[in-house]
JSON list of C-alpha atoms in Angstrom, two decimals:
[
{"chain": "E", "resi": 11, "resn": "UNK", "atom": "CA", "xyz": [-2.37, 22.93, -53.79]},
{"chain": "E", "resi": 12, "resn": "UNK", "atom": "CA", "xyz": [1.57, 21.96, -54.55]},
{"chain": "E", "resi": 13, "resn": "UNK", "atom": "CA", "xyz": [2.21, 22.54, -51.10]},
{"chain": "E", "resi": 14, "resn": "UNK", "atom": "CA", "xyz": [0.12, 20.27, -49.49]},
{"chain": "E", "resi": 15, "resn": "UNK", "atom": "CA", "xyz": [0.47, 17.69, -51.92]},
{"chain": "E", "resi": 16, "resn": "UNK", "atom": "CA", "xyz": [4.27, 18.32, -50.84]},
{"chain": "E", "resi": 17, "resn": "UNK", "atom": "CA", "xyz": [3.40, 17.67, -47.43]},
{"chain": "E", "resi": 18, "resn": "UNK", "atom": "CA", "xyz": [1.40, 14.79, -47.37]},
{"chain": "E", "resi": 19, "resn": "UNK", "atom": "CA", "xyz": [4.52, 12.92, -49.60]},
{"chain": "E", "resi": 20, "resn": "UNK", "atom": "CA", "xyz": [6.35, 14.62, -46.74]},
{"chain": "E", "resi": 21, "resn": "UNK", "atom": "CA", "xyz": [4.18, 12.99, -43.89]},
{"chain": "E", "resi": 22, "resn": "UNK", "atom": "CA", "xyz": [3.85, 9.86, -45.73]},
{"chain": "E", "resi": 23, "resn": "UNK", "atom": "CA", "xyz": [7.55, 9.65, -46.14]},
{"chain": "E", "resi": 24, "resn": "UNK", "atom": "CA", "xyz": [8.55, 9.82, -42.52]},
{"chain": "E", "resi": 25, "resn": "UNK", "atom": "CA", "xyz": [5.36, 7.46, -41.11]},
{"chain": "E", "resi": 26, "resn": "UNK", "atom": "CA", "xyz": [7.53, 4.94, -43.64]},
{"chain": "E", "resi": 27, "resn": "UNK", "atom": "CA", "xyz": [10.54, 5.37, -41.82]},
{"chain": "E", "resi": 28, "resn": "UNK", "atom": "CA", "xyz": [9.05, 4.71, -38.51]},
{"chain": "E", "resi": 29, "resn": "UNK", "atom": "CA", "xyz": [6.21, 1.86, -39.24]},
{"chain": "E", "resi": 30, "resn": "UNK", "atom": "CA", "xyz": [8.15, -1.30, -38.58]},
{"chain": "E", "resi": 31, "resn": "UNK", "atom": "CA", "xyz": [8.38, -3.46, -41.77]},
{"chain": "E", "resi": 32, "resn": "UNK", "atom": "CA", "xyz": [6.51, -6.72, -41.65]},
{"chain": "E", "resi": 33, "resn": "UNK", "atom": "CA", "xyz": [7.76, -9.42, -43.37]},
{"chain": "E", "resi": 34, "resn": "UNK", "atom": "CA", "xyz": [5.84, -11.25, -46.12]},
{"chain": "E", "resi": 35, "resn": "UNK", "atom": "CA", "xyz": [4.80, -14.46, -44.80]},
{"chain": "E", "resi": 36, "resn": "UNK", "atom": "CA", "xyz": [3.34, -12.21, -41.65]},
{"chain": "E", "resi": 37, "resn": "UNK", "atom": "CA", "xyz": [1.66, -9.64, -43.50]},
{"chain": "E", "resi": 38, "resn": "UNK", "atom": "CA", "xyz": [-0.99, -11.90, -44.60]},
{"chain": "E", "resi": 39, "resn": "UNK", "atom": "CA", "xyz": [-1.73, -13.24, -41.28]},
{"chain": "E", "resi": 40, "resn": "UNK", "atom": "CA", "xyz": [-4.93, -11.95, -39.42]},
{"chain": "E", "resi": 41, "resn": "UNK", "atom": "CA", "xyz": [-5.15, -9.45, -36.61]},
{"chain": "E", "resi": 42, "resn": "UNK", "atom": "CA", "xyz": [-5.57, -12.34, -33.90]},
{"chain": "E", "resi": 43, "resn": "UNK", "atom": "CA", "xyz": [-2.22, -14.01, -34.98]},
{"chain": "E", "resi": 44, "resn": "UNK", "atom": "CA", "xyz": [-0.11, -10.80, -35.16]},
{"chain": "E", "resi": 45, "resn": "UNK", "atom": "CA", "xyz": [-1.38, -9.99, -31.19]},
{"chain": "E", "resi": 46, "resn": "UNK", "atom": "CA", "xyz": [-0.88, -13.16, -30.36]},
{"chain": "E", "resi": 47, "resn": "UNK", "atom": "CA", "xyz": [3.30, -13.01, -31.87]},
{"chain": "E", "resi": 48, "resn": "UNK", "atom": "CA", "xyz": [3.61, -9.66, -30.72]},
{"chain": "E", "resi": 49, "resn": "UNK", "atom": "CA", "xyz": [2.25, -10.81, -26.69]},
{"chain": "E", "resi": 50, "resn": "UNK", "atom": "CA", "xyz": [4.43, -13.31, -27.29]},
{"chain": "E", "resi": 51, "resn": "UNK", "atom": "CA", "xyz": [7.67, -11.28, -28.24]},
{"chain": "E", "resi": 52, "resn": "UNK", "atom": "CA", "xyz": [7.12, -9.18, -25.18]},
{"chain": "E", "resi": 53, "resn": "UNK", "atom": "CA", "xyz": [6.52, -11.86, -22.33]},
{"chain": "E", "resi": 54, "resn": "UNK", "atom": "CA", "xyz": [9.74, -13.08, -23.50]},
{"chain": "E", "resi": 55, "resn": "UNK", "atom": "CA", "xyz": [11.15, -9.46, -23.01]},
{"chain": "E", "resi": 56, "resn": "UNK", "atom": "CA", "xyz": [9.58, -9.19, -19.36]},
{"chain": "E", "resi": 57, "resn": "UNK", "atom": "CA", "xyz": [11.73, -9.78, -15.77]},
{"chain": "E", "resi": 58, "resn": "UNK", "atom": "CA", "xyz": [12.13, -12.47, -14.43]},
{"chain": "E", "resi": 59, "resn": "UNK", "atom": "CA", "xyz": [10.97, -11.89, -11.21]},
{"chain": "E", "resi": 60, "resn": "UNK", "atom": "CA", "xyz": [13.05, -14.60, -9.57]},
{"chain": "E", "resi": 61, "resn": "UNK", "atom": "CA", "xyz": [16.36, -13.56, -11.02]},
{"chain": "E", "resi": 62, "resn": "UNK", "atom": "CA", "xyz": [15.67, -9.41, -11.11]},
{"chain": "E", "resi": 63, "resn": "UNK", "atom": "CA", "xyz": [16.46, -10.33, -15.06]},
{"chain": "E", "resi": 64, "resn": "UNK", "atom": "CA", "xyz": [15.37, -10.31, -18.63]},
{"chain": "E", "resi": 65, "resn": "UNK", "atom": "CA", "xyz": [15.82, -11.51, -21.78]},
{"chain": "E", "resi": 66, "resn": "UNK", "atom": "CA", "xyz": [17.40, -8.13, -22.66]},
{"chain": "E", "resi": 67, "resn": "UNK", "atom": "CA", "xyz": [18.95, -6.49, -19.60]},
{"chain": "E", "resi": 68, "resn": "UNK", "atom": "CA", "xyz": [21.02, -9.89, -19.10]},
{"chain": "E", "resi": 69, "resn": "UNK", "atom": "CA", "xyz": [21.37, -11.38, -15.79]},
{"chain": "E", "resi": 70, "resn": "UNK", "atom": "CA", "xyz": [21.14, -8.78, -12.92]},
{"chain": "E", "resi": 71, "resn": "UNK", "atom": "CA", "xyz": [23.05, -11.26, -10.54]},
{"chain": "E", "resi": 72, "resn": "UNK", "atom": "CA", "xyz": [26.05, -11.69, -13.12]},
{"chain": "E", "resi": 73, "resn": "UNK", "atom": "CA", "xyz": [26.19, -8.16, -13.86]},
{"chain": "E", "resi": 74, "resn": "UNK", "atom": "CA", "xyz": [26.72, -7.44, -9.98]},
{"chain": "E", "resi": 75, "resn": "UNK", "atom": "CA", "xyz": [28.90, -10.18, -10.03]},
{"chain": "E", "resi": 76, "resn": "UNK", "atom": "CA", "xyz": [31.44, -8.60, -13.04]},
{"chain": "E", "resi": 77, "resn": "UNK", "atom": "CA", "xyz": [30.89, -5.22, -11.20]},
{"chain": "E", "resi": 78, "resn": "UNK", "atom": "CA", "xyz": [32.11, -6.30, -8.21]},
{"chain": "E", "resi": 79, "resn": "UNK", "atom": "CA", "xyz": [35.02, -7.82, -9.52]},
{"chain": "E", "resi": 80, "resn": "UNK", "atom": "CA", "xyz": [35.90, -5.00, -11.39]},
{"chain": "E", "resi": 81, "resn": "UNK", "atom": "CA", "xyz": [36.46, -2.53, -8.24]},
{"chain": "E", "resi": 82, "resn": "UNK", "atom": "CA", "xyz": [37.11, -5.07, -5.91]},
{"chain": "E", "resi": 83, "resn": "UNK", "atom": "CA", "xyz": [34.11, -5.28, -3.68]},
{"chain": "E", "resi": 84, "resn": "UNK", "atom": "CA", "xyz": [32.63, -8.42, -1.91]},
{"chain": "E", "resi": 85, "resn": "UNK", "atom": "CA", "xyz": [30.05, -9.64, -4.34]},
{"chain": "E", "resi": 86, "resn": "UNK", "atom": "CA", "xyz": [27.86, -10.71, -1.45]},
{"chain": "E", "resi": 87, "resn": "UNK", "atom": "CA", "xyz": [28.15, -6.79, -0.13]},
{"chain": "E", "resi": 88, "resn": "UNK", "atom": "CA", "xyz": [27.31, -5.89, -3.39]},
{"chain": "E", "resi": 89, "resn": "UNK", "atom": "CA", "xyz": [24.59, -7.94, -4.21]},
{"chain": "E", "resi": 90, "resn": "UNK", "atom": "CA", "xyz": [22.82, -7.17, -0.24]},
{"chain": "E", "resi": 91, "resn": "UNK", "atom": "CA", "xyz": [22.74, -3.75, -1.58]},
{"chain": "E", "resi": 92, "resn": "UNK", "atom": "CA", "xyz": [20.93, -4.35, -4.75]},
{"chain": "E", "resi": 93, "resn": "UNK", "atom": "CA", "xyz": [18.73, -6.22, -2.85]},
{"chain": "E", "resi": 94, "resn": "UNK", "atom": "CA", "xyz": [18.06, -3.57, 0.27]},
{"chain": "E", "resi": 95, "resn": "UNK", "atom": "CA", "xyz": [17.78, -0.76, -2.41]},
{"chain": "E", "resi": 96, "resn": "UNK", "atom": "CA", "xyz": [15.73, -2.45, -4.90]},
{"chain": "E", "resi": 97, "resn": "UNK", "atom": "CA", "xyz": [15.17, -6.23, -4.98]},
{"chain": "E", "resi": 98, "resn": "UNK", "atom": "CA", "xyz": [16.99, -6.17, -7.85]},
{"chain": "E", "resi": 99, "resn": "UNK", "atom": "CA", "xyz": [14.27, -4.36, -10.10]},
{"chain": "E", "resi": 100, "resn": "UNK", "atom": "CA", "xyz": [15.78, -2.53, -12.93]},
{"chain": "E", "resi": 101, "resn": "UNK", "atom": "CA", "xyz": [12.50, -0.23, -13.13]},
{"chain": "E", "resi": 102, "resn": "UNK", "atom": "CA", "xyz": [12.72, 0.68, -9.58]},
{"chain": "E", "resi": 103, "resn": "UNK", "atom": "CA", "xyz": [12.21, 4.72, -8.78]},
{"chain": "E", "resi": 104, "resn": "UNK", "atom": "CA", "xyz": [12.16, 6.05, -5.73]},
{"chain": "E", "resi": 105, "resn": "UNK", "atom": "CA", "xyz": [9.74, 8.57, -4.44]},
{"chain": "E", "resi": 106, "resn": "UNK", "atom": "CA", "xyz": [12.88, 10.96, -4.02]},
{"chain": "E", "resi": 107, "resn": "UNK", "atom": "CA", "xyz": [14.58, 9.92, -7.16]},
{"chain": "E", "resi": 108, "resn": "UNK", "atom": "CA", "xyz": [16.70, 6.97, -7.35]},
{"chain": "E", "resi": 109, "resn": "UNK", "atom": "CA", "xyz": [16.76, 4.72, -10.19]},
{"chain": "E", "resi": 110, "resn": "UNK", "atom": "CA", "xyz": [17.33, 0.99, -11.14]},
{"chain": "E", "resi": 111, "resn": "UNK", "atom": "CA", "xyz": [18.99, -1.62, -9.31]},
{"chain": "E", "resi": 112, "resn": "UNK", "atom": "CA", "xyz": [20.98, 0.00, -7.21]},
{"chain": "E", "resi": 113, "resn": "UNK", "atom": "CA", "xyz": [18.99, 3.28, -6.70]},
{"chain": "E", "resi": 114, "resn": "UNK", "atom": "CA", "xyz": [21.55, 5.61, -7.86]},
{"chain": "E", "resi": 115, "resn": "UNK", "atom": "CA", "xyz": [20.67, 9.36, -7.81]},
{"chain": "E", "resi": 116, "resn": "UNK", "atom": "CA", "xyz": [20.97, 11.28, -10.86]},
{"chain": "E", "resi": 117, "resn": "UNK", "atom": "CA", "xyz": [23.90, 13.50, -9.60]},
{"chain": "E", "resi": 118, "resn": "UNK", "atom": "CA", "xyz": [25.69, 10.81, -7.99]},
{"chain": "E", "resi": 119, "resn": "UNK", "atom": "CA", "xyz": [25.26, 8.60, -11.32]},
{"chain": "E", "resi": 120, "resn": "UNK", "atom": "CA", "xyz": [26.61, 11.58, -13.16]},
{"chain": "E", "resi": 121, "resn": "UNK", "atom": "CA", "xyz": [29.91, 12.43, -11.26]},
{"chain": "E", "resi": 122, "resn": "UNK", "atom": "CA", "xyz": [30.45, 8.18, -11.96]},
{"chain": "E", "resi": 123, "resn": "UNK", "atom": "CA", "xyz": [30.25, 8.56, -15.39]},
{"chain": "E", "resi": 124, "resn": "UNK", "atom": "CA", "xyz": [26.64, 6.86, -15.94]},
{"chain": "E", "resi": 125, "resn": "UNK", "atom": "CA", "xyz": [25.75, 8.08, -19.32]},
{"chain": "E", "resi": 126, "resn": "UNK", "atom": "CA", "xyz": [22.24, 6.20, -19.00]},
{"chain": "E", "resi": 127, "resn": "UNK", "atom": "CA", "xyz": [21.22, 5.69, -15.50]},
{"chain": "E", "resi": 128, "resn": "UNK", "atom": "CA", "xyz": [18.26, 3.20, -16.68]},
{"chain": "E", "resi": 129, "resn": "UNK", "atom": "CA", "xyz": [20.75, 0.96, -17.90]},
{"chain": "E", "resi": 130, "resn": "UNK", "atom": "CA", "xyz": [21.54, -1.96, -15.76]},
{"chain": "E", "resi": 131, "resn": "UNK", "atom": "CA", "xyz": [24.48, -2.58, -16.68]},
{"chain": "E", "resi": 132, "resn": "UNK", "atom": "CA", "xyz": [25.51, 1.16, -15.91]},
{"chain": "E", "resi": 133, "resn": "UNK", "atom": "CA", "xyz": [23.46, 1.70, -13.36]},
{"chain": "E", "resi": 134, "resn": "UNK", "atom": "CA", "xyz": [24.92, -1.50, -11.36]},
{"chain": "E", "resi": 135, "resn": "UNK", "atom": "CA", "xyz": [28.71, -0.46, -12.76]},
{"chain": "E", "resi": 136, "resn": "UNK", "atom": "CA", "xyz": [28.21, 3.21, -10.99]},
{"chain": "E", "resi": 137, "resn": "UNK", "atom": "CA", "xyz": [26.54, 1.59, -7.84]},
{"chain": "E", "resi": 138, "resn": "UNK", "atom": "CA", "xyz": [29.43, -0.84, -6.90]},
{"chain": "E", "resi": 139, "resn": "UNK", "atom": "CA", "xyz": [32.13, 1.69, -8.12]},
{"chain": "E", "resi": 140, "resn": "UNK", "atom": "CA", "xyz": [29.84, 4.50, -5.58]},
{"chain": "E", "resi": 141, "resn": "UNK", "atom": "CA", "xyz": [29.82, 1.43, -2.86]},
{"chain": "E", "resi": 142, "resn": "UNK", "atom": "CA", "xyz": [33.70, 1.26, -3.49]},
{"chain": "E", "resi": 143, "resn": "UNK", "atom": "CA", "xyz": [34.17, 4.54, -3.10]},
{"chain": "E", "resi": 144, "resn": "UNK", "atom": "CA", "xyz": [32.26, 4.64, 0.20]},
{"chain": "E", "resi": 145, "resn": "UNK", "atom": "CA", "xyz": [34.67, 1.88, 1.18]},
{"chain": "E", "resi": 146, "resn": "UNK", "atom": "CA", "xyz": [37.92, 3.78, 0.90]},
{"chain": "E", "resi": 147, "resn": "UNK", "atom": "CA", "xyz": [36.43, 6.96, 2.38]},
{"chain": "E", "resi": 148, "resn": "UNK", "atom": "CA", "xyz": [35.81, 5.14, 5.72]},
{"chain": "E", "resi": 149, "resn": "UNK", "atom": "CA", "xyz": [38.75, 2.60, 5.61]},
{"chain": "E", "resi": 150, "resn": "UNK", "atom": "CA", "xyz": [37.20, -0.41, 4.70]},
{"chain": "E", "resi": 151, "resn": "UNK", "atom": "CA", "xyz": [34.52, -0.07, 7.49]},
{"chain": "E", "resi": 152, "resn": "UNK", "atom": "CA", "xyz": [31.88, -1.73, 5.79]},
{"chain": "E", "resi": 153, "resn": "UNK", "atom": "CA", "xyz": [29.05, -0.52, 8.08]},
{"chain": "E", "resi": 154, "resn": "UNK", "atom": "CA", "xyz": [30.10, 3.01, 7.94]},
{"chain": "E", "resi": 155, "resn": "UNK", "atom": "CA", "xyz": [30.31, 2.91, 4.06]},
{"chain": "E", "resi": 156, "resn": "UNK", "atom": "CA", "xyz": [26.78, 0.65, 3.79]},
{"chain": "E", "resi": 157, "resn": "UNK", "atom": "CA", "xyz": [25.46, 3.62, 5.91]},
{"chain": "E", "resi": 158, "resn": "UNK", "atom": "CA", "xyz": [27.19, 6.39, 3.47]},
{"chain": "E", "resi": 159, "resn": "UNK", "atom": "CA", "xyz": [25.73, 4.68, 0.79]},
{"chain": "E", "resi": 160, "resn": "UNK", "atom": "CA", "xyz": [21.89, 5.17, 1.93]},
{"chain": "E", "resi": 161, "resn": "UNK", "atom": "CA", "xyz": [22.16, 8.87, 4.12]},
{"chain": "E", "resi": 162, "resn": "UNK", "atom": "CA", "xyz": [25.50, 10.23, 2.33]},
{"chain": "E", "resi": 163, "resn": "UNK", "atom": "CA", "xyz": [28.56, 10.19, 3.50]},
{"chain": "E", "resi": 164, "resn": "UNK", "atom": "CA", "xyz": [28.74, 13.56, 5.41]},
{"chain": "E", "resi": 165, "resn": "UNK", "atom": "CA", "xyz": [26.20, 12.16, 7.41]},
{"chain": "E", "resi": 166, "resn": "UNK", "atom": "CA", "xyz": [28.47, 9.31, 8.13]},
{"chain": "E", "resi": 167, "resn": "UNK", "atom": "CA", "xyz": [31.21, 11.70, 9.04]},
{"chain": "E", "resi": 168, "resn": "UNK", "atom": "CA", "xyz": [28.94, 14.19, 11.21]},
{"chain": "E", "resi": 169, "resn": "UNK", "atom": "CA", "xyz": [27.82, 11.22, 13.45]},
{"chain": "E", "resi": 170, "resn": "UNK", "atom": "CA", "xyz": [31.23, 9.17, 12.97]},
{"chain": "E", "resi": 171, "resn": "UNK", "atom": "CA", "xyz": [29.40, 6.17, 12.58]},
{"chain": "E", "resi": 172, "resn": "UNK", "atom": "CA", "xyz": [25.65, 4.88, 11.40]},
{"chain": "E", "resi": 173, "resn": "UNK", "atom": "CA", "xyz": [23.59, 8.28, 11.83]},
{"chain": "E", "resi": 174, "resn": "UNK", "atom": "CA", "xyz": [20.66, 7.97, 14.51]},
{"chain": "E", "resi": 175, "resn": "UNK", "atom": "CA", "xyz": [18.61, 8.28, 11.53]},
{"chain": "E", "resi": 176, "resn": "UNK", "atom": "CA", "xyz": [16.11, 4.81, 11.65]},
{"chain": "E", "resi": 177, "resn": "UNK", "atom": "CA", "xyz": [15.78, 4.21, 8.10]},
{"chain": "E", "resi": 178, "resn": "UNK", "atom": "CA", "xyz": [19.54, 4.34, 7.94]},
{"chain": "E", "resi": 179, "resn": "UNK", "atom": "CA", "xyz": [19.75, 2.07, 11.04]},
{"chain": "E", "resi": 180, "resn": "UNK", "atom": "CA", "xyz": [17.11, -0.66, 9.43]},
{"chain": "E", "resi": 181, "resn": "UNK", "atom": "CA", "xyz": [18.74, -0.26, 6.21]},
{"chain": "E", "resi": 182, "resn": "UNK", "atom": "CA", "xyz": [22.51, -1.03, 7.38]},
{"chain": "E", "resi": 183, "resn": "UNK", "atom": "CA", "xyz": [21.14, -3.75, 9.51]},
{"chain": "E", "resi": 184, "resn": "UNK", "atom": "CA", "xyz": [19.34, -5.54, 6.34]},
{"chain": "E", "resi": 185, "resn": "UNK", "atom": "CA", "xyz": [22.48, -4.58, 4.22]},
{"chain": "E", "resi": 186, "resn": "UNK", "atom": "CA", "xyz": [24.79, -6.58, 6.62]},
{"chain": "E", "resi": 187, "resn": "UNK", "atom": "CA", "xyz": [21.84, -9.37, 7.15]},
{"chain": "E", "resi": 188, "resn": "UNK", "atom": "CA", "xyz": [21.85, -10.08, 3.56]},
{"chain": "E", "resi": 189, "resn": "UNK", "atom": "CA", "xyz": [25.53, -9.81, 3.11]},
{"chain": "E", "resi": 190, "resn": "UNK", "atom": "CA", "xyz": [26.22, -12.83, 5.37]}
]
């Protein structure tokens, strides 16, 4: 019977460590007034469906902004991209596999450096350094490295130029559209 005394101390010991603490003046508050703080915490927590942002992820627009900067890319280019791949949702997933804002794919993230691709701030920091990269493979041609940056850029090179594929077509046009 030691044993299991043992583990319920056990079990009881680690629900401790991972029930979150509530602080005295709230621990005498009813059920209806602890739902209604914690609704409240997380609508303050949600996107902003205007800006792509939230409370916690910062600024999606700003953080495209600083990217851009940072590898020298036309924030406008950058930010049609975002746009085109994602309308700037951070929880956006592709049926094939992309994630965030600017729908990187886990091996591409990975050979960038993106430790965590669901993190907009790395997921946007791999996509414009990715969108850079396209760049200097194709000599600054920014229609040849918008249309790397959706089909690949041995696509790119296969076709020289926009492959006759049409989602890569409608996608490069919308890219540019938006860039403007």
């Amino acid at each position: 019977m030691s044993s299991v005394n043992q583990v319920a101390q056990r079990i009881a010991a680690i629900e401790r460590r991972f029930t979150p603490t509530v602080p005295a003046t709230q621990a005498s508050n009813d059920f209806a007034t602890t739902l209604s703080a914690a609704n409240a915490q997380l609508s303050t927590n949600s996107p902003n469906p205007t800006t792509g942002s939230s409370t916690q992820g910062g600024d999606v627009t700003k953080m495209i902004q600083i990217a851009a900067a940072k590898y020298g890319v036309d924030p406008k280019l950058a930010m049609a991209v975002a746009e085109a791949e994602s309308g700037l949702s951070q929880e956006a997933v592709s049926p094939v596999g992309a994630v965030g804002v600017m729908q990187l794919m886990p091996e591409t993230a990975s050979s960038l450096g993106v430790r965590n691709i669901n993190d907009p701030r790395e997921n946007i920091d791999g996509g414009v350094q990715y969108l850079k990269q396209m760049l200097n493979t194709f000599d600054g041609d920014v229609t040849k490295a918008v249309a790397a940056y959706n089909a690949g850029p041995q696509a790119v090179k296969n076709y020289n130029g926009v492959p006759p594929y049409s989602e890569t077509r409608n996608y490069v046009a919308k890219v540019l559209s938006l860039a403007k």
